[in-house]
Short mmCIF file of C-alpha atoms in Angstrom, two decimals:
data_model
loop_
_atom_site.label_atom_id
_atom_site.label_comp_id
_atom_site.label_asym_id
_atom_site.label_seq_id
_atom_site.Cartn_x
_atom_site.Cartn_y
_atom_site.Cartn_z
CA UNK A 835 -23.47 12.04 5.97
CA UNK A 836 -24.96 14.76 7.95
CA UNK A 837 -23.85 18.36 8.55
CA UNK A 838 -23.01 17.56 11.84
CA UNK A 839 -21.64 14.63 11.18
CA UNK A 840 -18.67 16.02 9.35
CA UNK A 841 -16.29 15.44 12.00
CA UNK A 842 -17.09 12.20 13.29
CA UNK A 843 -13.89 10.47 11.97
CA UNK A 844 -11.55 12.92 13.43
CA UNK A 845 -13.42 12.89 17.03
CA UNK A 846 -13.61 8.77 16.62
CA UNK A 847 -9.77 8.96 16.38
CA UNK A 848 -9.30 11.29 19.20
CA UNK A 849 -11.46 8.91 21.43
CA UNK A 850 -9.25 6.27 20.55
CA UNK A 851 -6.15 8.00 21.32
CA UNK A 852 -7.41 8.68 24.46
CA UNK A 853 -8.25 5.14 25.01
CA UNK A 854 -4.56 4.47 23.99
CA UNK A 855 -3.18 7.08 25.97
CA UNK A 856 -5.24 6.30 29.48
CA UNK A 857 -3.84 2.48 28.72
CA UNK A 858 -0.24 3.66 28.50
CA UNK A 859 -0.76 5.59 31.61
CA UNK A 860 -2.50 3.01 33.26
CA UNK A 861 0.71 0.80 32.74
CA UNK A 862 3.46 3.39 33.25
CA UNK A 863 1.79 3.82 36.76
CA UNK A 864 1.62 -0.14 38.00
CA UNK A 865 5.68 0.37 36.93
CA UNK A 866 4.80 -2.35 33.90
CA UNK A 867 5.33 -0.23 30.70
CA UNK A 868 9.27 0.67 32.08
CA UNK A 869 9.83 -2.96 32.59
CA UNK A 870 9.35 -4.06 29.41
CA UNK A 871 11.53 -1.15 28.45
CA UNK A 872 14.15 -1.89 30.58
CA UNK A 873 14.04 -5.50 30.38
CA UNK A 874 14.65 -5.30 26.51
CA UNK A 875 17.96 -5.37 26.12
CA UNK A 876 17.49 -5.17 21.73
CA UNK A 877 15.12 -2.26 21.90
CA UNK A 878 13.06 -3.35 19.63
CA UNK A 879 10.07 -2.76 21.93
CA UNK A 880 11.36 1.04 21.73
CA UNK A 881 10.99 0.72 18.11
CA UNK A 882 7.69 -0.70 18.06
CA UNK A 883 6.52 2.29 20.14
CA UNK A 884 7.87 4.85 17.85
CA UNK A 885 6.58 3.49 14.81
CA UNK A 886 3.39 3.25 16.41
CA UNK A 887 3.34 7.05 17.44
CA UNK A 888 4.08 7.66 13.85
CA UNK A 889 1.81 5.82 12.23
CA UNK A 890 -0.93 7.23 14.69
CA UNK A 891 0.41 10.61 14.15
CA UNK A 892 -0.27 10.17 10.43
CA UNK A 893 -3.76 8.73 11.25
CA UNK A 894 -4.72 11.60 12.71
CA UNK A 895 -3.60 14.01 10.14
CA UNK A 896 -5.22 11.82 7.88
CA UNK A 897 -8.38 12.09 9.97
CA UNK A 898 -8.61 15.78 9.90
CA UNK A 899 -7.97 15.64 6.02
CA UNK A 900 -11.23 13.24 5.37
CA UNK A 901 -13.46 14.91 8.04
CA UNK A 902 -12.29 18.60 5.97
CA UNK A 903 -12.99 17.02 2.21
CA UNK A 904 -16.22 15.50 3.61
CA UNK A 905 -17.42 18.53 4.95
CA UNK A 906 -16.37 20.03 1.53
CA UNK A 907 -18.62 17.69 0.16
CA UNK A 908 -21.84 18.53 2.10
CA UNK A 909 -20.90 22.37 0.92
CA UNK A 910 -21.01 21.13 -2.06
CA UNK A 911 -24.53 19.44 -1.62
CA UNK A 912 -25.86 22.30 -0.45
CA UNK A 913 -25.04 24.37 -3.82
CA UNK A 914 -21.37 25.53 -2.81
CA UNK A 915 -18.93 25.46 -5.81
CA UNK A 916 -16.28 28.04 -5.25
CA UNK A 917 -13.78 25.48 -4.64
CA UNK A 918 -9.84 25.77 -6.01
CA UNK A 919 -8.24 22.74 -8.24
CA UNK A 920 -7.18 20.26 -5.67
CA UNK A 921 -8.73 21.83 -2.21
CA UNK A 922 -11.56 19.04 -2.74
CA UNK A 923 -11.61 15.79 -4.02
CA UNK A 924 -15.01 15.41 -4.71
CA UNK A 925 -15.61 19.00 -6.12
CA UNK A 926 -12.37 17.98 -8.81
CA UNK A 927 -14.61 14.43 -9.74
CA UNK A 928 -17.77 16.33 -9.96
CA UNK A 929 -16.30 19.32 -12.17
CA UNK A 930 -13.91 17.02 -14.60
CA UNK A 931 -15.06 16.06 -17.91
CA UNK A 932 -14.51 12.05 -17.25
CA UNK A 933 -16.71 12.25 -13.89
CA UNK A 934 -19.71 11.87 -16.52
CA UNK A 935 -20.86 7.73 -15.96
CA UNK A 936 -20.81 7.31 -19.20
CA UNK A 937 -16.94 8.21 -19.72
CA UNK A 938 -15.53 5.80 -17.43
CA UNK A 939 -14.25 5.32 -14.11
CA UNK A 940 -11.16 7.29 -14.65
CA UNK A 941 -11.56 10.05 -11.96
CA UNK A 942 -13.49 8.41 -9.58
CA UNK A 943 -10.20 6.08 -9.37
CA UNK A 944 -8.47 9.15 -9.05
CA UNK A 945 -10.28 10.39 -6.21
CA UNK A 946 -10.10 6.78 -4.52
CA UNK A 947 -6.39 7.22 -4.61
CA UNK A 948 -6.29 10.94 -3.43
CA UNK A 949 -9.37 9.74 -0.12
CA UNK A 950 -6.87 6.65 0.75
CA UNK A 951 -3.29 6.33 -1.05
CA UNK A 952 -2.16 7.90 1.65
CA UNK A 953 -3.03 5.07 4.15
CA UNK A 954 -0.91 2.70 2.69
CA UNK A 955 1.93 3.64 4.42
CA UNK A 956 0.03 3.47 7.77
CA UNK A 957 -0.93 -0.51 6.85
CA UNK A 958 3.16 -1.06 6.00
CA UNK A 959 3.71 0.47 9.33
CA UNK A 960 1.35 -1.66 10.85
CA UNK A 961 2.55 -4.64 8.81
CA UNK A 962 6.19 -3.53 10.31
CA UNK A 963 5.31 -3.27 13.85
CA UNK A 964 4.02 -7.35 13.77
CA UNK A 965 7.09 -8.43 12.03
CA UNK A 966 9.08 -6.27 14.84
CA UNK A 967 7.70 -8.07 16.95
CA UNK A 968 8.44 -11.64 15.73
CA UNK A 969 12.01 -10.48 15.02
CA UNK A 970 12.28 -10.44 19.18
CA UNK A 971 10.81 -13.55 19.80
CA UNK A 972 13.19 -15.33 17.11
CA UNK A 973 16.13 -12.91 19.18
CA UNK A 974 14.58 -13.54 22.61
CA UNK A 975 15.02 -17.42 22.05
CA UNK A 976 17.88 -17.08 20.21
CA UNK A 977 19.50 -15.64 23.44
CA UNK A 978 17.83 -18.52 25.56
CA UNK A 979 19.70 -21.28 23.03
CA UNK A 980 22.57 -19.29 23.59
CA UNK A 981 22.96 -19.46 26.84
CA UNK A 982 22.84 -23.06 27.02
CA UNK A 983 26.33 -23.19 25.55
CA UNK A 984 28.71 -25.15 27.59
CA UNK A 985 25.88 -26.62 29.75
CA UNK A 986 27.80 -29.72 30.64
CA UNK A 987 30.45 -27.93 32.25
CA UNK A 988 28.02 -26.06 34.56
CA UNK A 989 28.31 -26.56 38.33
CA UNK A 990 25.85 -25.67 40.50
CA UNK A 991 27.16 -22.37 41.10
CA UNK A 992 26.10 -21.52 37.20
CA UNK A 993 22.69 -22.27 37.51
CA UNK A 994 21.81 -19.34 38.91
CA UNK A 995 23.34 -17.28 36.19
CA UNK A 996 22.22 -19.68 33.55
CA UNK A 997 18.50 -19.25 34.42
CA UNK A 998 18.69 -15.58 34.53
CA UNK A 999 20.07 -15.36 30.80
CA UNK A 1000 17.53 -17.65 29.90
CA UNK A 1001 14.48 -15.50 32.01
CA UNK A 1002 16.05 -12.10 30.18
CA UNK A 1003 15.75 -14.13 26.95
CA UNK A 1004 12.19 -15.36 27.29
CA UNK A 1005 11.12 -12.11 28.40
CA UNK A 1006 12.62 -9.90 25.65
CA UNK A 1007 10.27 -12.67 23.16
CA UNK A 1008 7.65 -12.61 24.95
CA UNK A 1009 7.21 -8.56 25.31
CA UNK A 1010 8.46 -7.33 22.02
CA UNK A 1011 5.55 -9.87 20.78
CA UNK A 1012 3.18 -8.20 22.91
CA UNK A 1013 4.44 -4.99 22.45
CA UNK A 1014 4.06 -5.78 18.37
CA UNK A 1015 0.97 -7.48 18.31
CA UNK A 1016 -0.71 -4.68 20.64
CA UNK A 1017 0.03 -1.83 18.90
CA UNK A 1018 -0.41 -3.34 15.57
CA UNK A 1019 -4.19 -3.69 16.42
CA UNK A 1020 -4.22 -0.46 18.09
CA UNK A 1021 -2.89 1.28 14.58
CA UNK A 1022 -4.99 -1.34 12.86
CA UNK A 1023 -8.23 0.14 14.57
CA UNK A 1024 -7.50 3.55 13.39
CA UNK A 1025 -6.18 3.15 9.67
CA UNK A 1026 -9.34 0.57 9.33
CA UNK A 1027 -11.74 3.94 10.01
CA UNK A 1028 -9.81 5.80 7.49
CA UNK A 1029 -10.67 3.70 5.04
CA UNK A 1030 -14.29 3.16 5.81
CA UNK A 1031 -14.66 6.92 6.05
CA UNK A 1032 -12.86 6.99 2.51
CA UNK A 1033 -14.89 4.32 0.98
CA UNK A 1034 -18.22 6.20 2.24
CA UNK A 1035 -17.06 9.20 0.93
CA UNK A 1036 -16.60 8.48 -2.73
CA UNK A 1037 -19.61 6.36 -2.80
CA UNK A 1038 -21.40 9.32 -1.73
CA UNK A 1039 -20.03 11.64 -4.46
CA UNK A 1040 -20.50 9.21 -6.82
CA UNK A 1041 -24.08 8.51 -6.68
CA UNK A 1042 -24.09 12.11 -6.38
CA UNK A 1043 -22.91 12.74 -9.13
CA UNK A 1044 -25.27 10.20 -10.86
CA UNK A 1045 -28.19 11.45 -9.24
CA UNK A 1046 -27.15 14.81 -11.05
CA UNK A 1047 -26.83 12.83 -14.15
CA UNK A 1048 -30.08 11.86 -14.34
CA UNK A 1049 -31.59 14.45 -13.33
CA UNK A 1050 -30.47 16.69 -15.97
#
């Protein structure tokens, strides 16, 4: 972790959103992102899509937060200090009594929990946005079974309706699935960096703190 590498995470995220966002525009423009709106009679797709913009939403505060405590930490590397209770993680492990190796792992646990607790709830939502989307396929063929109701009495007048119900009901499986497993890897993607950044940053203040150990 370089000085000028202290914001890395948050511009990684924005990259991706703007990935995302060209994609979404991309689709809105060939007229495919309303259909599968429009076609999906449950709105379960519209669901997936908001808990998608709220889980990236949360990313990318989330992002900001690790790229600010990580440049706190290089501050700190370079013989910074004047830091208040709780503005950085990694100054609070390196200041506490228990941060001392041979005291335990106490703080350092702490710390884990204050660089990635947080993301937990992005992973349910993520979690959530998969089992949306195998909610509308069970619906989607639920309203294809449906439809065959009464198929003995069906003339050939019906048919025409009858494959139309049962089109509307494939489609609303197959794109709330889509729609689910898509942005689930898309949300994936982003809480996956959090946590790498995370991981990197409290091995680096602990062998830091080590280092500093031994040294003295």
């Amino acid at each position: 972790m370089t000085t000028n590498k202290t914001h890395t995470l948050f511009l990684l995220w924005v990259l991706l959103i703007s990935l995302t966002g060209f994609g979404l525009y991309m689709t809105w423009h060939k007229g495919l992102f309303q259909w599968i709106i429009l076609t999906d009679n449950t709105r379960i797709c519209v669901v997936i899509v908001l808990a998608f913009v709220v889980g990236s939403a949360l990313a990318g505060w989330r992002s900001i937060y690790l790229s600010r405590q990580t440049q706190y930490f290089e501050q700190i590397r370079g013989g910074f200090s004047d830091f208040k209770l709780g503005q950085s993680i990694c100054h609070d492990y390196l200041t506490h009594p228990l941060a001392h190796p041979s005291e335990g792992q106490l703080m350092a646990e702490v710390m884990a929990e204050r660089a990635r607790g947080t993301h937990q709830v992005g992973w349910f939502v993520t979690g959530l946005m998969i089992k949306l989307g195998l909610l509308g396929t069970v619906v989607g063929f639920i309203m294809m079974l449906s439809s065959l109701e009464g198929l003995e009495q069906l003339d050939i007048s019906d048919i025409k309706t009858l494959m139309q119900q049962m089109t509307q009901g494939m489609g609303v499986a197959m794109n709330t699935t889509l729609v689910g497993l898509i942005g689930s890897i898309l949300l994936g993607v982003q809480f996956l960096m959090l946590d790498r950044h995370a991981d990197k940053l409290i091995a680096a203040t602990v062998d830091y703190a080590h280092r500093n150990v031994k040294a003295s």
